[in-house]
Amino acid sequence: MGTSRSRHPRRMTLHTIRGIPPLSGLIGLLFLAILLLAAQYCLNRPAAPPPPSPEGTGSRWYEVFFTTPRFPDDPSFHRGGVMDALIAAIDGARRTLDVAVYDIDWMPVAEALLRARDRGVRVRVVTETDNADTQAIARLRAGGIPVVTDERPGYMHNKFMVIDGELVWTGSMNFTDNDAYQNNNNAALIRSPDLARNYAVKFAAMFERRAFGPARSSGDTVPRLTIEGVPVENYFAPEDPTVEAIQRALQGARERIVFMAFAFTHPQIANVLLERARSGVEIHGVFETVGAEAPASQFRRLRQVGIDALKDGNPYTMHHKVFVIDRRVVIFGSYNFSRNAAQDNDENFLIVADPGMAALFEAEFARVYEQALNPPRTGWLGIEQAWVRGW
């Protein structure tokens, strides 16, 4: 938890106001107090939330969703948005529903999974051992839904679902209250039996064989696909050559790279950005503030050579893991740009060469970048308080 600081003005009496009669001084003080209270109310009163918009934006074969954190936050804002789209996807399942998510604590998601089971859908869940004690997971287990945990030091860090062998839900968003309503996140719902087959293979390795992390060998998924004429690459960590795939995509940049990174500590990925910058490619990025100055972070290294890298302005967490290349190619998923993601965790990401999808992520980058330049303020008349940050 963060701590807050308040400052108490010097005790003031009527005798300290020189040249003002006591009664008028009292009236003046009352008037000043009213102004201060009004100002405090205006500074701290949450703005009205935008209307919930569960509909994603995309094409015939995908929908893309972004969370819209509000600050100051209010529990009344925690409704609708991406969570409505997620629950609608679950409610649409008719045969099978495989869920692999690092953290599930949002009870409406658990209830939606139980509804699916009640209508005859086979529901299976994989989650991270460290997060297996939430009330939502307990509710699933009590309702008869099997839940498997990884039971190992590395994280089961995926955030995906496979629905009826036809649809894949994936992205950076955990199925949690803070990830949906406080943190910046993305998700996509993709219709492709071929892509669903890849994710089903990864899920089966974890759920059926308990093959987590390095225990699963590569070669049983198809990394290069074409969906509705669009080239798509699909990688799983740590078994696939994930760093090389990201490097190869970034090396193809000719004009512009933008990125949003919750954690960016992998020097080999940063090396490509440095090389592309030397070649004249325009690069802009936003780092999650917490950890940006850590020794392993690439934040200072990129800034030292003049790359436009900012710390984010969300008082909670900027949780994206995204590159957009030449306004044409998007890299996104659960995969932070770190050695842990590459070598230890169970992760997934996509590389999609679709200008329409790229435009959506560019627009999200613009919003995150603008907030990094102009972060919200809090406190009483501009007195700063420490932030409480959630993950």
Short mmCIF file of C-alpha atoms in Angstrom, two decimals:
data_model
loop_
_atom_site.label_atom_id
_atom_site.label_comp_id
_atom_site.label_asym_id
_atom_site.label_seq_id
_atom_site.Cartn_x
_atom_site.Cartn_y
_atom_site.Cartn_z
CA MET A 1 0.00 0.00 0.00
CA GLY A 2 1.12 3.51 -0.64
CA THR A 3 1.27 6.19 1.99
CA SER A 4 -0.23 9.62 1.77
CA ARG A 5 1.19 12.86 3.08
CA SER A 6 -0.80 15.84 4.24
CA ARG A 7 0.42 19.26 5.21
CA HIS A 8 -1.19 21.25 7.98
CA PRO A 9 -0.98 25.02 7.60
CA ARG A 10 0.32 27.06 10.47
CA ARG A 11 -2.35 27.68 13.11
CA MET A 12 -3.94 31.02 12.27
CA THR A 13 -5.88 33.28 14.61
CA LEU A 14 -7.80 36.44 13.89
CA HIS A 15 -5.01 38.42 15.52
CA THR A 16 -2.54 37.29 12.84
CA ILE A 17 -4.52 39.05 10.10
CA ARG A 18 -3.23 42.56 10.32
CA GLY A 19 -5.65 45.41 9.67
CA ILE A 20 -8.79 43.27 9.40
CA PRO A 21 -11.53 43.62 12.03
CA PRO A 22 -12.25 40.36 13.87
CA LEU A 23 -15.76 39.81 12.40
CA SER A 24 -14.77 40.41 8.79
CA GLY A 25 -11.70 38.26 9.38
CA LEU A 26 -13.91 35.43 10.56
CA ILE A 27 -16.13 35.79 7.51
CA GLY A 28 -13.06 35.80 5.31
CA LEU A 29 -11.76 32.63 6.91
CA LEU A 30 -15.11 30.89 6.49
CA PHE A 31 -15.21 31.92 2.84
CA LEU A 32 -11.65 30.65 2.33
CA ALA A 33 -12.54 27.34 3.98
CA ILE A 34 -15.51 26.91 1.65
CA LEU A 35 -13.28 27.58 -1.37
CA LEU A 36 -10.71 25.05 -0.15
CA LEU A 37 -13.35 22.36 0.40
CA ALA A 38 -14.84 23.00 -3.03
CA ALA A 39 -11.42 22.79 -4.64
CA GLN A 40 -10.62 19.55 -2.85
CA TYR A 41 -13.94 18.06 -3.99
CA CYS A 42 -13.30 19.02 -7.61
CA LEU A 43 -9.77 17.64 -7.57
CA ASN A 44 -10.72 14.30 -6.07
CA ARG A 45 -14.20 13.69 -7.47
CA PRO A 46 -14.07 10.91 -10.09
CA ALA A 47 -15.08 11.97 -13.57
CA ALA A 48 -18.09 10.24 -15.06
CA PRO A 49 -17.02 7.00 -16.76
CA PRO A 50 -17.54 6.59 -20.48
CA PRO A 51 -20.47 4.42 -21.53
CA PRO A 52 -19.54 0.72 -21.44
CA SER A 53 -18.50 -0.44 -24.88
CA PRO A 54 -17.99 -4.21 -24.92
CA GLU A 55 -17.98 -4.27 -28.71
CA GLY A 56 -14.47 -4.69 -30.04
CA THR A 57 -13.07 -3.09 -33.15
CA GLY A 58 -11.56 -5.14 -35.91
CA SER A 59 -12.31 -7.20 -39.01
CA ARG A 60 -14.31 -10.29 -39.90
CA TRP A 61 -11.86 -12.57 -38.12
CA TYR A 62 -10.76 -10.58 -35.08
CA GLU A 63 -11.92 -8.09 -32.50
CA VAL A 64 -9.49 -6.03 -30.42
CA PHE A 65 -10.28 -4.61 -26.99
CA PHE A 66 -8.52 -2.15 -24.69
CA THR A 67 -9.17 -1.35 -21.07
CA THR A 68 -10.00 2.27 -20.18
CA PRO A 69 -8.68 2.98 -16.67
CA ARG A 70 -10.17 5.98 -14.86
CA PHE A 71 -8.52 8.10 -12.22
CA PRO A 72 -9.57 8.88 -9.59
CA ASP A 73 -10.99 5.38 -9.55
CA ASP A 74 -14.39 4.43 -8.16
CA PRO A 75 -15.96 0.97 -7.67
CA SER A 76 -18.96 2.09 -9.72
CA PHE A 77 -16.67 2.23 -12.77
CA HIS A 78 -15.89 -1.49 -12.49
CA ARG A 79 -18.50 -2.72 -14.93
CA GLY A 80 -18.80 -3.30 -18.64
CA GLY A 81 -15.96 -2.76 -21.07
CA VAL A 82 -13.59 -5.61 -21.88
CA MET A 83 -15.04 -7.82 -19.14
CA ASP A 84 -18.41 -7.79 -20.88
CA ALA A 85 -16.74 -8.97 -24.08
CA LEU A 86 -14.87 -11.69 -22.19
CA ILE A 87 -18.01 -12.96 -20.49
CA ALA A 88 -19.92 -12.84 -23.78
CA ALA A 89 -17.21 -15.01 -25.35
CA ILE A 90 -17.52 -17.52 -22.50
CA ASP A 91 -21.31 -17.47 -22.74
CA GLY A 92 -20.99 -18.24 -26.46
CA ALA A 93 -19.10 -21.51 -25.90
CA ARG A 94 -21.10 -24.59 -26.93
CA ARG A 95 -18.71 -27.56 -26.73
CA THR A 96 -15.30 -26.89 -25.16
CA LEU A 97 -13.65 -24.11 -23.20
CA ASP A 98 -9.98 -24.29 -22.21
CA VAL A 99 -8.71 -21.43 -20.05
CA ALA A 100 -5.04 -20.74 -19.24
CA VAL A 101 -4.74 -17.52 -17.22
CA TYR A 102 -2.08 -16.37 -14.78
CA ASP A 103 -4.61 -14.80 -12.40
CA ILE A 104 -8.40 -15.15 -12.10
CA ASP A 105 -10.11 -13.24 -9.30
CA TRP A 106 -13.17 -11.67 -10.99
CA MET A 107 -16.17 -13.60 -9.71
CA PRO A 108 -18.41 -12.83 -12.74
CA VAL A 109 -15.87 -14.72 -14.87
CA ALA A 110 -16.06 -17.71 -12.54
CA GLU A 111 -19.85 -17.60 -12.70
CA ALA A 112 -19.75 -17.47 -16.51
CA LEU A 113 -17.48 -20.54 -16.58
CA LEU A 114 -19.88 -22.36 -14.27
CA ARG A 115 -22.81 -21.45 -16.53
CA ALA A 116 -20.88 -22.94 -19.44
CA ARG A 117 -20.36 -26.17 -17.51
CA ASP A 118 -24.07 -26.26 -16.60
CA ARG A 119 -25.07 -26.18 -20.27
CA GLY A 120 -22.79 -29.10 -21.09
CA VAL A 121 -19.57 -27.37 -22.15
CA ARG A 122 -16.36 -29.14 -21.14
CA VAL A 123 -14.53 -26.48 -19.10
CA ARG A 124 -10.89 -26.87 -18.02
CA VAL A 125 -8.62 -24.33 -16.33
CA VAL A 126 -4.87 -23.88 -15.89
CA THR A 127 -3.55 -21.16 -13.61
CA GLU A 128 -0.41 -20.04 -11.80
CA THR A 129 0.25 -21.81 -8.50
CA ASP A 130 0.89 -18.53 -6.70
CA ASN A 131 -2.61 -17.30 -7.61
CA ALA A 132 -4.55 -20.50 -6.99
CA ASP A 133 -6.05 -19.35 -3.69
CA THR A 134 -8.47 -16.71 -5.02
CA GLN A 135 -12.17 -16.94 -4.25
CA ALA A 136 -12.90 -17.30 -7.96
CA ILE A 137 -10.64 -20.37 -8.26
CA ALA A 138 -12.20 -21.81 -5.10
CA ARG A 139 -15.64 -21.28 -6.63
CA LEU A 140 -14.60 -23.11 -9.82
CA ARG A 141 -13.24 -26.07 -7.88
CA ALA A 142 -16.30 -26.23 -5.64
CA GLY A 143 -18.45 -26.24 -8.79
CA GLY A 144 -16.62 -29.24 -10.23
CA ILE A 145 -14.43 -27.49 -12.82
CA PRO A 146 -10.94 -29.05 -12.88
CA VAL A 147 -8.11 -26.59 -12.19
CA VAL A 148 -4.45 -27.46 -12.80
CA THR A 149 -1.54 -25.38 -11.44
CA ASP A 150 2.05 -25.39 -12.62
CA GLU A 151 3.72 -26.14 -9.25
CA ARG A 152 7.09 -24.74 -10.22
CA PRO A 153 9.20 -21.57 -9.76
CA GLY A 154 8.58 -20.13 -13.24
CA TYR A 155 5.23 -18.45 -13.90
CA MET A 156 2.33 -19.89 -15.89
CA HIS A 157 1.90 -16.39 -17.28
CA ASN A 158 -0.45 -17.02 -20.23
CA LYS A 159 -3.78 -15.23 -20.57
CA PHE A 160 -5.71 -17.18 -23.21
CA MET A 161 -8.85 -19.21 -23.87
CA VAL A 162 -9.65 -21.67 -26.64
CA ILE A 163 -13.38 -21.79 -27.41
CA ASP A 164 -14.99 -24.68 -29.34
CA GLY A 165 -11.74 -25.29 -31.24
CA GLU A 166 -12.48 -22.21 -33.35
CA LEU A 167 -11.89 -19.04 -31.31
CA VAL A 168 -8.87 -17.81 -29.36
CA TRP A 169 -9.01 -15.09 -26.73
CA THR A 170 -5.52 -13.76 -25.91
CA GLY A 171 -3.65 -10.62 -24.87
CA SER A 172 -2.14 -9.02 -21.79
CA MET A 173 -5.21 -8.92 -19.53
CA ASN A 174 -5.59 -11.25 -16.57
CA PHE A 175 -9.14 -12.07 -15.56
CA THR A 176 -8.95 -9.75 -12.56
CA ASP A 177 -10.67 -6.64 -11.32
CA ASN A 178 -7.55 -4.46 -11.42
CA ASP A 179 -6.38 -5.68 -14.83
CA ALA A 180 -9.79 -4.93 -16.34
CA TYR A 181 -10.49 -1.58 -14.70
CA GLN A 182 -7.30 -0.02 -13.35
CA ASN A 183 -4.46 -1.25 -15.56
CA ASN A 184 -3.81 -0.59 -19.26
CA ASN A 185 -4.34 -3.88 -21.09
CA ASN A 186 -5.29 -5.35 -24.45
CA ALA A 187 -7.17 -8.44 -25.57
CA ALA A 188 -8.16 -9.95 -28.89
CA LEU A 189 -10.78 -12.48 -29.91
CA ILE A 190 -9.62 -14.27 -33.06
CA ARG A 191 -11.61 -16.69 -35.19
CA SER A 192 -9.27 -19.26 -36.71
CA PRO A 193 -9.41 -23.05 -36.29
CA ASP A 194 -5.72 -23.24 -37.25
CA LEU A 195 -4.69 -20.78 -34.55
CA ALA A 196 -7.03 -22.44 -32.07
CA ARG A 197 -5.25 -25.73 -32.79
CA ASN A 198 -1.92 -24.22 -31.76
CA TYR A 199 -3.32 -22.92 -28.49
CA ALA A 200 -5.11 -26.23 -27.84
CA VAL A 201 -1.79 -28.06 -28.17
CA LYS A 202 -0.15 -25.72 -25.67
CA PHE A 203 -3.09 -26.08 -23.29
CA ALA A 204 -3.09 -29.89 -23.52
CA ALA A 205 0.62 -30.00 -22.69
CA MET A 206 -0.03 -28.06 -19.49
CA PHE A 207 -3.37 -29.54 -18.44
CA GLU A 208 -3.02 -33.16 -19.53
CA ARG A 209 0.73 -33.84 -19.33
CA ARG A 210 1.69 -31.23 -16.70
CA ALA A 211 4.41 -30.14 -19.13
CA PHE A 212 5.19 -26.59 -18.05
CA GLY A 213 8.08 -24.37 -19.06
CA PRO A 214 11.06 -26.21 -20.54
CA ALA A 215 9.32 -29.56 -20.01
CA ARG A 216 7.38 -29.05 -23.25
CA SER A 217 9.41 -29.39 -26.43
CA SER A 218 8.70 -27.38 -29.56
CA GLY A 219 7.61 -28.68 -32.94
CA ASP A 220 3.97 -29.58 -32.36
CA THR A 221 2.54 -26.16 -33.23
CA VAL A 222 2.61 -24.22 -36.51
CA PRO A 223 4.32 -20.86 -35.97
CA ARG A 224 3.45 -19.34 -39.36
CA LEU A 225 -0.18 -19.12 -40.40
CA THR A 226 -2.36 -17.22 -42.80
CA ILE A 227 -5.74 -16.03 -41.53
CA GLU A 228 -8.06 -14.44 -44.09
CA GLY A 229 -5.01 -13.65 -46.23
CA VAL A 230 -3.11 -12.03 -43.33
CA PRO A 231 0.30 -13.42 -42.26
CA VAL A 232 0.26 -14.35 -38.57
CA GLU A 233 3.08 -15.77 -36.46
CA ASN A 234 2.33 -17.56 -33.19
CA TYR A 235 4.98 -18.37 -30.56
CA PHE A 236 5.02 -19.99 -27.14
CA ALA A 237 7.71 -19.57 -24.52
CA PRO A 238 10.04 -20.98 -23.48
CA GLU A 239 9.98 -23.75 -26.08
CA ASP A 240 9.94 -21.58 -29.23
CA PRO A 241 12.69 -19.17 -30.43
CA THR A 242 10.78 -16.16 -29.16
CA VAL A 243 13.59 -13.62 -28.89
CA GLU A 244 14.71 -14.38 -32.44
CA ALA A 245 11.14 -13.97 -33.73
CA ILE A 246 10.80 -10.54 -32.10
CA GLN A 247 14.22 -9.47 -33.33
CA ARG A 248 13.39 -10.54 -36.87
CA ALA A 249 10.15 -8.57 -36.86
CA LEU A 250 11.80 -5.44 -35.47
CA GLN A 251 14.65 -5.68 -37.97
CA GLY A 252 12.05 -5.33 -40.71
CA ALA A 253 11.15 -1.80 -39.54
CA ARG A 254 11.88 0.89 -42.12
CA GLU A 255 10.08 3.95 -40.75
CA ARG A 256 8.64 3.68 -37.25
CA ILE A 257 8.45 1.51 -34.14
CA VAL A 258 6.28 2.25 -31.11
CA PHE A 259 6.09 0.08 -28.02
CA MET A 260 4.40 -0.23 -24.63
CA ALA A 261 6.25 -2.40 -22.12
CA PHE A 262 5.32 -3.49 -18.63
CA ALA A 263 8.79 -5.03 -18.33
CA PHE A 264 11.56 -4.50 -20.89
CA THR A 265 14.80 -5.98 -19.63
CA HIS A 266 16.04 -8.16 -22.51
CA PRO A 267 19.23 -6.59 -23.93
CA GLN A 268 19.06 -8.50 -27.23
CA ILE A 269 15.67 -7.02 -28.06
CA ALA A 270 16.93 -3.57 -27.08
CA ASN A 271 19.96 -4.09 -29.35
CA VAL A 272 17.68 -4.23 -32.38
CA LEU A 273 16.02 -0.95 -31.39
CA LEU A 274 19.43 0.69 -31.07
CA GLU A 275 20.44 -0.58 -34.49
CA ARG A 276 17.17 0.53 -36.09
CA ALA A 277 17.49 3.96 -34.49
CA ARG A 278 20.97 4.33 -35.99
CA SER A 279 19.44 3.48 -39.36
CA GLY A 280 16.99 6.36 -39.05
CA VAL A 281 13.90 4.52 -37.83
CA GLU A 282 11.68 6.69 -35.61
CA ILE A 283 11.17 4.99 -32.22
CA HIS A 284 8.84 5.92 -29.38
CA GLY A 285 8.10 3.88 -26.27
CA VAL A 286 6.38 3.90 -22.90
CA PHE A 287 7.67 1.86 -19.96
CA GLU A 288 5.68 0.97 -16.86
CA THR A 289 7.08 3.31 -14.21
CA VAL A 290 7.62 0.64 -11.56
CA GLY A 291 10.83 -1.12 -12.59
CA ALA A 292 11.80 1.36 -15.32
CA GLU A 293 14.87 2.41 -13.33
CA ALA A 294 15.82 -1.12 -12.24
CA PRO A 295 19.36 -2.18 -13.17
CA ALA A 296 18.17 -4.68 -15.79
CA SER A 297 15.68 -2.31 -17.39
CA GLN A 298 16.53 -1.02 -20.87
CA PHE A 299 14.86 2.35 -20.16
CA ARG A 300 18.01 4.38 -19.45
CA ARG A 301 19.97 2.59 -22.14
CA LEU A 302 17.47 3.58 -24.82
CA ARG A 303 17.14 7.16 -23.56
CA GLN A 304 20.90 7.64 -23.45
CA VAL A 305 21.09 7.31 -27.23
CA GLY A 306 18.19 9.68 -27.78
CA ILE A 307 15.31 7.22 -28.20
CA ASP A 308 12.02 8.74 -27.08
CA ALA A 309 11.19 6.54 -24.07
CA LEU A 310 8.84 7.70 -21.31
CA LYS A 311 7.60 6.35 -18.00
CA ASP A 312 3.86 5.76 -18.04
CA GLY A 313 1.30 8.06 -16.40
CA ASN A 314 -1.26 5.53 -15.16
CA PRO A 315 -1.37 5.78 -11.34
CA TYR A 316 -1.91 2.02 -11.31
CA THR A 317 -0.12 -0.14 -13.91
CA MET A 318 0.61 0.07 -17.63
CA HIS A 319 0.49 -3.66 -18.36
CA HIS A 320 0.78 -3.81 -22.18
CA LYS A 321 3.47 -5.88 -23.94
CA VAL A 322 3.25 -4.46 -27.46
CA PHE A 323 5.34 -3.43 -30.46
CA VAL A 324 3.84 -1.80 -33.55
CA ILE A 325 6.10 -1.75 -36.59
CA ASP A 326 5.67 0.63 -39.55
CA ARG A 327 1.95 0.99 -38.72
CA ARG A 328 1.53 -2.46 -40.26
CA VAL A 329 2.73 -5.21 -37.89
CA VAL A 330 1.70 -5.80 -34.27
CA ILE A 331 3.42 -7.95 -31.64
CA PHE A 332 1.22 -8.60 -28.60
CA GLY A 333 0.39 -11.23 -25.99
CA SER A 334 1.34 -12.19 -22.44
CA TYR A 335 5.08 -12.02 -23.15
CA ASN A 336 7.09 -9.33 -21.38
CA PHE A 337 10.32 -8.42 -23.11
CA SER A 338 12.48 -10.15 -20.52
CA ARG A 339 14.72 -13.14 -20.02
CA ASN A 340 12.20 -14.63 -17.58
CA ALA A 341 9.56 -14.59 -20.32
CA ALA A 342 11.95 -16.11 -22.83
CA GLN A 343 13.49 -18.80 -20.63
CA ASP A 344 11.34 -19.62 -17.59
CA ASN A 345 7.67 -18.71 -17.92
CA ASP A 346 4.87 -20.20 -19.97
CA GLU A 347 3.94 -17.39 -22.39
CA ASN A 348 2.42 -16.72 -25.79
CA PHE A 349 2.37 -13.92 -28.33
CA LEU A 350 1.29 -13.17 -31.88
CA ILE A 351 2.90 -11.21 -34.69
CA VAL A 352 0.11 -10.00 -36.98
CA ALA A 353 0.83 -8.18 -40.26
CA ASP A 354 -2.48 -6.34 -40.55
CA PRO A 355 -2.61 -2.52 -40.97
CA GLY A 356 -6.13 -2.42 -39.54
CA MET A 357 -5.06 -4.09 -36.33
CA ALA A 358 -1.90 -1.97 -36.24
CA ALA A 359 -4.01 1.19 -36.43
CA LEU A 360 -5.95 0.11 -33.34
CA PHE A 361 -2.78 -0.48 -31.35
CA GLU A 362 -1.28 2.80 -32.63
CA ALA A 363 -4.35 4.61 -31.29
CA GLU A 364 -3.92 2.91 -27.91
CA PHE A 365 -0.24 3.87 -27.91
CA ALA A 366 -1.21 7.48 -28.57
CA ARG A 367 -3.51 7.44 -25.52
CA VAL A 368 -0.88 5.86 -23.28
CA TYR A 369 1.82 8.21 -24.57
CA GLU A 370 -0.36 11.26 -23.96
CA GLN A 371 -1.01 10.16 -20.39
CA ALA A 372 2.73 9.63 -19.89
CA LEU A 373 3.25 13.25 -20.92
CA ASN A 374 0.36 14.49 -18.78
CA PRO A 375 -0.18 12.14 -15.83
CA PRO A 376 -3.20 12.73 -13.59
CA ARG A 377 -2.59 14.56 -10.36
CA THR A 378 -4.02 13.94 -6.94
CA GLY A 379 -3.94 15.38 -3.46
CA TRP A 380 -5.19 18.62 -1.90
CA LEU A 381 -4.50 21.66 -4.07
CA GLY A 382 -1.67 19.94 -5.91
CA ILE A 383 0.05 18.34 -2.91
CA GLU A 384 1.30 15.02 -4.31
CA GLN A 385 0.54 11.70 -2.67
CA ALA A 386 2.23 8.35 -3.16
CA TRP A 387 0.43 6.10 -5.66
CA VAL A 388 -0.97 2.69 -4.88
CA ARG A 389 0.01 0.52 -7.84
CA GLY A 390 -1.63 -2.80 -8.65
CA TRP A 391 -0.63 -5.77 -10.76
#
